[in-house]
Coordinates of C-alpha atoms and ligand atoms in Angstrom, one line a residue:
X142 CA 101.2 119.7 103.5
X143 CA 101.2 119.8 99.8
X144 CA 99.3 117.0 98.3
X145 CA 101.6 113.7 96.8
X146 CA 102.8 114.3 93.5
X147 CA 100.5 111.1 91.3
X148 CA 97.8 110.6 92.2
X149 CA 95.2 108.0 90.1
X150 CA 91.5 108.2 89.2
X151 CA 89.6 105.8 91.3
X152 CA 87.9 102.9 89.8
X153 CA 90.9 102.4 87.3
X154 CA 93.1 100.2 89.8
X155 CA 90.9 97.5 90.8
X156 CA 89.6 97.3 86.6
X157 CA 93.2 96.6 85.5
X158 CA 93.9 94.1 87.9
X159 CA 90.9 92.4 87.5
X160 CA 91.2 92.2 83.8
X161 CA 94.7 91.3 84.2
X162 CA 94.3 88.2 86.3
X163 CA 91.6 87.0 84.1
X164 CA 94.3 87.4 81.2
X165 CA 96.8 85.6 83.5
X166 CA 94.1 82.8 84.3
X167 CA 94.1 81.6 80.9
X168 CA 98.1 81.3 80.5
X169 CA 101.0 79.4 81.2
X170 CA 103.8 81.5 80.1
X171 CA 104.3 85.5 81.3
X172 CA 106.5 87.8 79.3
X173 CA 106.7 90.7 81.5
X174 CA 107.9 93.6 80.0
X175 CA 109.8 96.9 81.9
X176 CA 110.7 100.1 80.5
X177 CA 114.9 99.4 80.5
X178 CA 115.3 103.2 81.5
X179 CA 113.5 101.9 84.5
X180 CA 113.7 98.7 84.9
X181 CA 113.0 98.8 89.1
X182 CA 110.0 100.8 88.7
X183 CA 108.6 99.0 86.1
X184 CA 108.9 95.6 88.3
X185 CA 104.9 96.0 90.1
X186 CA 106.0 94.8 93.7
X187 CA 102.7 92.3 93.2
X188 CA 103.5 90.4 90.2
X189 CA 105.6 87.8 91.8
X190 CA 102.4 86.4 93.3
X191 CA 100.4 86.9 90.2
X192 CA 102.2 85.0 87.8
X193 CA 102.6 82.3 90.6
X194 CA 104.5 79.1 89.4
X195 CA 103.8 79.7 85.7
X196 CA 106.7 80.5 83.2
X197 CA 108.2 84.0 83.4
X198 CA 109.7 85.6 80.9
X199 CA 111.8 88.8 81.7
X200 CA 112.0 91.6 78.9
X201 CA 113.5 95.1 79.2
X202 CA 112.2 97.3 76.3
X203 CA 113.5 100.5 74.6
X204 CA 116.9 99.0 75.2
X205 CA 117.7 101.8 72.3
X206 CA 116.9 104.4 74.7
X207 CA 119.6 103.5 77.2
X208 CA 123.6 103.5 76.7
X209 CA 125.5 100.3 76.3
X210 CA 127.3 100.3 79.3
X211 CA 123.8 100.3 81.4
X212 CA 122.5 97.4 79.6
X213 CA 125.8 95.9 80.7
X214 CA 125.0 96.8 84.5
X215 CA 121.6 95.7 84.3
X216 CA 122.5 92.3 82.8
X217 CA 125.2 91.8 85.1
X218 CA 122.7 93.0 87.8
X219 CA 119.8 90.7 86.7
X220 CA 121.8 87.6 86.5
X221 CA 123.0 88.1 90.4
X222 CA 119.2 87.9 91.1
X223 CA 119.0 84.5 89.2
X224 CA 117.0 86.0 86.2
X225 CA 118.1 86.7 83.1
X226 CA 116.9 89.9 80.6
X227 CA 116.0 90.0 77.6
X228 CA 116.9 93.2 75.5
X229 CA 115.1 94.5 73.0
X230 CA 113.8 97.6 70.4
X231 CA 110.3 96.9 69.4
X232 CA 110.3 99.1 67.0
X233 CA 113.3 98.2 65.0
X234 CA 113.2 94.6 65.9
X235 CA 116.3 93.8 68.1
X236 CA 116.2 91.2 70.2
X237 CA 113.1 89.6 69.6
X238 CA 114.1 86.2 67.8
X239 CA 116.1 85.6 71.1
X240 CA 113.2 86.2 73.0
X241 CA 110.7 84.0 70.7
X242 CA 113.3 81.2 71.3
X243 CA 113.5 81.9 75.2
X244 CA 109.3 81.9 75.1
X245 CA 109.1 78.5 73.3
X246 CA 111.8 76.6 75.6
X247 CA 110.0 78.0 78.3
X248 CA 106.7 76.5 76.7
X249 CA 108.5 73.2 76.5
X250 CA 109.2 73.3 80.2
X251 CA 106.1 73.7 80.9
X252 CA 105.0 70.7 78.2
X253 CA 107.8 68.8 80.0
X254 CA 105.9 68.6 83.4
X255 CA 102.8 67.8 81.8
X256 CA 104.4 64.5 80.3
X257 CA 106.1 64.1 83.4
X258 CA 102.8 63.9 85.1
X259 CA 101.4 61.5 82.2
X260 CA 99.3 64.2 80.2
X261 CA 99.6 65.0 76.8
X262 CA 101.4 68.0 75.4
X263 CA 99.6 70.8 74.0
X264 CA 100.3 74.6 72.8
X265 CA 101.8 76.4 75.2
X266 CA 100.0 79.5 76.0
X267 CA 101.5 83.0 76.7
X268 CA 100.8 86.9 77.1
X269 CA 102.5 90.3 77.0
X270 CA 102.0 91.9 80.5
X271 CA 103.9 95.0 81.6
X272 CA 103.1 98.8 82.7
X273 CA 101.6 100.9 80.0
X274 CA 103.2 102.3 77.4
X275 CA 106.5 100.5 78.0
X276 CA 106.2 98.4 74.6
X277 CA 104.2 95.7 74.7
X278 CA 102.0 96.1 71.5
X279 CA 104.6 96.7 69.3
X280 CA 106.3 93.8 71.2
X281 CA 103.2 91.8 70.1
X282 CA 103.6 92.7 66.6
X283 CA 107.2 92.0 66.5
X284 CA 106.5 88.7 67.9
X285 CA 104.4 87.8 65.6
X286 CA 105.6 89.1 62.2
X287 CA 102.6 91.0 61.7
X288 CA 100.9 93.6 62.5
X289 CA 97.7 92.2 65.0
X290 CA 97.5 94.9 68.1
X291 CA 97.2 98.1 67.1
X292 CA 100.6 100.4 68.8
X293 CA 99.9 103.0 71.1
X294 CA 95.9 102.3 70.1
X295 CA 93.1 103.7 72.8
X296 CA 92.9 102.3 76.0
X297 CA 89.8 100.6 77.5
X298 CA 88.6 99.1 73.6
X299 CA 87.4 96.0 75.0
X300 CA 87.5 93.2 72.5
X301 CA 87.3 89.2 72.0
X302 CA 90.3 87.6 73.2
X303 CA 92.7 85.6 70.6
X304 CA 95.1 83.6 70.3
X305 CA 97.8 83.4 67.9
X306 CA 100.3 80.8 66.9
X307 CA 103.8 81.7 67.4
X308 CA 104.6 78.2 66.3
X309 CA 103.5 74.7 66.9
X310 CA 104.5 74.9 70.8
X311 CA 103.8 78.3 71.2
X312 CA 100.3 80.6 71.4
X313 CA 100.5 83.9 72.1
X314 CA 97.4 86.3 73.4
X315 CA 96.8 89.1 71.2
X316 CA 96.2 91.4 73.8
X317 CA 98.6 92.8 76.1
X318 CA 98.0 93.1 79.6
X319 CA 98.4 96.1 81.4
X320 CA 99.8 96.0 84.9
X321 CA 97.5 98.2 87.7
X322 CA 99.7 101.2 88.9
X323 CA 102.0 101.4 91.9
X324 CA 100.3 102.9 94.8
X325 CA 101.9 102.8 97.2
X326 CA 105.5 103.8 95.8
X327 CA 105.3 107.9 94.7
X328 CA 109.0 107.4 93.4
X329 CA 108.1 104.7 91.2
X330 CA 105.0 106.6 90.5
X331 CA 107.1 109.5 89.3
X332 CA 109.7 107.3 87.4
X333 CA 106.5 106.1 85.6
X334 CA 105.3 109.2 84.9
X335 CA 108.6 110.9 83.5
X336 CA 108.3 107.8 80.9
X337 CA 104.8 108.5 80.5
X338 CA 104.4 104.6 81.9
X339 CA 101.8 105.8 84.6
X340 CA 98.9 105.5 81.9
X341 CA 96.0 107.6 83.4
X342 CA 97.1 109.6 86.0
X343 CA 96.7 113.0 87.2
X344 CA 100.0 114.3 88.3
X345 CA 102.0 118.4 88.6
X346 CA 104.2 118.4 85.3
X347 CA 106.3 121.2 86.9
X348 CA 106.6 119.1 89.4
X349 CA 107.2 115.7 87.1
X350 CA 109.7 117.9 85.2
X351 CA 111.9 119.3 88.2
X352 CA 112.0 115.4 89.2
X353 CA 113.3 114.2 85.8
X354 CA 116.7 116.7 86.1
X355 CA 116.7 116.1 89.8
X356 CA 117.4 112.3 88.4
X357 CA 119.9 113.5 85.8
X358 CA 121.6 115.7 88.7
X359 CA 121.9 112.0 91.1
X360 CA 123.3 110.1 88.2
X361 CA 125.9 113.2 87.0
X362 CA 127.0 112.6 90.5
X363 CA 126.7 108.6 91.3
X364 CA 128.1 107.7 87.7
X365 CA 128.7 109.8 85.0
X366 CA 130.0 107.6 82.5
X367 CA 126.2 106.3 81.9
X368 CA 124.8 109.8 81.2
X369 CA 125.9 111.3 77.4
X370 CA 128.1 114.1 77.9
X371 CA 125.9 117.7 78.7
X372 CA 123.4 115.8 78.0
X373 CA 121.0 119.2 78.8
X374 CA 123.8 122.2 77.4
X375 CA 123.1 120.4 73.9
X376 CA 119.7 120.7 73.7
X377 CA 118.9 124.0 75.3
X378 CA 122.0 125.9 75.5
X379 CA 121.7 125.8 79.6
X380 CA 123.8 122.9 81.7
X381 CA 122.6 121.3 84.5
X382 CA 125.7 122.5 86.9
X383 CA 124.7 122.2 90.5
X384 CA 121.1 122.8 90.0
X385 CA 118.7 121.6 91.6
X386 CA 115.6 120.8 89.5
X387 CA 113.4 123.5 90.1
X388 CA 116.3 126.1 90.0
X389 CA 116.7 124.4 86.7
X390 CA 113.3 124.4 85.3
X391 CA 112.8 128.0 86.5
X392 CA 116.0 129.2 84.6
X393 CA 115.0 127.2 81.5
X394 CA 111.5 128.9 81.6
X395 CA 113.1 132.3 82.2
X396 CA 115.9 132.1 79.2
X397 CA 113.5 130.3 76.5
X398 CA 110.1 130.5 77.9
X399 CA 109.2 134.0 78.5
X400 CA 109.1 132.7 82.4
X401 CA 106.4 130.2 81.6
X402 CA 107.6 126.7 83.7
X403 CA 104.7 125.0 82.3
X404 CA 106.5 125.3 78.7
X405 CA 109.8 124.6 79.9
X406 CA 108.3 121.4 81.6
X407 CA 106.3 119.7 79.2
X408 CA 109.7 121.1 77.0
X409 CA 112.0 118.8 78.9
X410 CA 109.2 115.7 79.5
X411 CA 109.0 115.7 75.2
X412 CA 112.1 115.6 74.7
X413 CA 113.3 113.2 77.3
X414 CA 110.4 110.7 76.4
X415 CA 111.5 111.2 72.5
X416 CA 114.8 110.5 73.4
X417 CA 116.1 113.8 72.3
X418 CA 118.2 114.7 75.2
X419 CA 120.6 110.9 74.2
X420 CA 120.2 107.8 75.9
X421 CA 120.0 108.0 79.0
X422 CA 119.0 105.5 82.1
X423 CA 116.8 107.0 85.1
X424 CA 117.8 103.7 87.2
X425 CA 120.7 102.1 88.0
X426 CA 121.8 98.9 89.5
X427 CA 121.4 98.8 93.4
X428 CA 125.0 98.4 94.1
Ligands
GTP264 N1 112.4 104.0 71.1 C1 111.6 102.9 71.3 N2 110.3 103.1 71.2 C2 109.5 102.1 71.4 C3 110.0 100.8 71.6 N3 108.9 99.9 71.8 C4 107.8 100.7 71.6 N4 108.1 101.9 71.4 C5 107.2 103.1 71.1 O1 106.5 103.3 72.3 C6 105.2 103.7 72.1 C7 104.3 102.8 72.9 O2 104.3 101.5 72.4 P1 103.1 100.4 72.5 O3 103.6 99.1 71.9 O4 101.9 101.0 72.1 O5 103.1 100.3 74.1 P2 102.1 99.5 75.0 O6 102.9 98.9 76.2 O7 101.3 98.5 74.2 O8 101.2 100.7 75.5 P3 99.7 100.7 76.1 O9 98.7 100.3 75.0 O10 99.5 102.1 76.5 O11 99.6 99.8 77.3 C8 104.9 103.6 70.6 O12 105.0 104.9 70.1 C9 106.1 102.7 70.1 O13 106.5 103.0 68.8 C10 111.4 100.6 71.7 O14 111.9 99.5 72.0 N5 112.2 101.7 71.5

């Protein structure tokens, strides 16, 4: 039997979630970021127990990276589950002032059962959490009008932990923090891992690759309308058809690539992850 698809370094797992709950100790407010091209992978099965009864805040990032009409879905989606998303583009700025509202009234709830149950209000205190790579930094900085967490810096920097004023209610914890990975879910794992959300991992890119079209292929067939139009013929002169994703990869290698998959692969991956191949959503509602 071939051996699964991601598999993680050991030692890295039980770090993150131990530095995460610490993070999560010293808060009453979560804003848990997903990846909106994957918003059910990015969910960590775990995290409703982690954040417990504090304040959560739900935030799908890279909104730019998926078409209207899934951030419609999702929405719709979200607010059958009795939660509602935030949207945003860290890196252009969208939705965020919506968000810093939604963060302070959830703040005030919180300050609301505390004078409820005679104490005195007091700053609210909040953190970024969310899967790596899915925006949180830049979220950060967005947030906070400046520039205070260093985007797409190196992992595993440890540093002194800070808080910053958001405004009078609301503190927010310079740090992000970073959710451990999935184990025990190699779909999500490979979701994560076509969005470069997986953080240190070792996984096949061939294999990563084959699964990314695979995905294009299910959504071509479940519902077209999200997908741009040939979203691959545009790019690289070679349509998806009825290929599977290893026929595909294979093809692409042997047209462009000399027969080399592994150029083809990390090809696709770059492209997808720059958002060169459109906007285009992995997941999609559970209907
Ligand atoms: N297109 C797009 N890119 C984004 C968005 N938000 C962040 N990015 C980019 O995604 C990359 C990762 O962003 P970071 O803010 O470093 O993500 P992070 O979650 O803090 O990552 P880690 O430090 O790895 O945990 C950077 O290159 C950002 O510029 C977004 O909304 N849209």
């Amino acid at each position: 039997m071939s051996s699964p698809p991601i598999q993680w370094y050991p030692g890295h797992i039980a770090k993150a979630e131990k530095a995460l709950l610490e993070q999560l100790k010293k808060v009453d407010v979560v804003l848990e970021v997903r990846d909106a091209r994957i918003p059910l992978a990015t969910c960590h099965p775990q995290i409703q127990q982690w954040v417990g009864n504090k304040e959560r805040v739900l935030v799908l990032n890279r909104v730019d990276m998926i078409p209207p009409q899934a951030q419609q879905a999702w929405l719709e989606w979200f607010k059958t589950q009795g939660t509602f998303p935030h949207f945003t583009n860290a890196n252009q700025g969208q939705g965020i002032s919506v968000l810093a509202q939604s963060a302070m009234a959830a703040g005030e709830k919180m300050n609301q059962r505390r004078r409820d149950r005679g104490m005195l209000p007091r700053p609210v205190r909040a953190v970024v959490i969310g899967f790596p790579n899915v925006g949180k930094s830049a979220l950060i900085n967005r947030l906070l009008k400046r520039r205070v967490v260093d985007s797409a810096r190196r992992a595993g920097v440890t540093r002194q932990l800070r808080w910053i004023r958001i405004s009078d209610q609301l503190e927010l914890l310079d740090a992000p923090g970073v959710l451990p990975s999935r184990l025990a879910d190699q779909a999500a794992a490979i979701k994560l891992a076509i969005c470069d959300d997986i953080g240190e991992a070792a996984y096949d890119n061939q294999r990563v690759a084959a699964a990314l079209v695979d995905r294009l292929q299910h959504i071509q067939t479940q519902a077209p309308e999200m997908l741009p139009e040939l979203p691959l013929q545009a790019r690289y002169g070679l349509e998806l058809g009825k290929l599977t994703g290893e026929s595909y990869l294979a093809q692409l290698a042997e047209q462009r690539y000399q027969g080399d998959k592994e150029r083809a692969a990390n090809q696709l991956l770059n492209d997808f992850r720059k958002g060169l191949l459109g906007a285009i959503p992995l997941e999609l509602p559970p209907s």
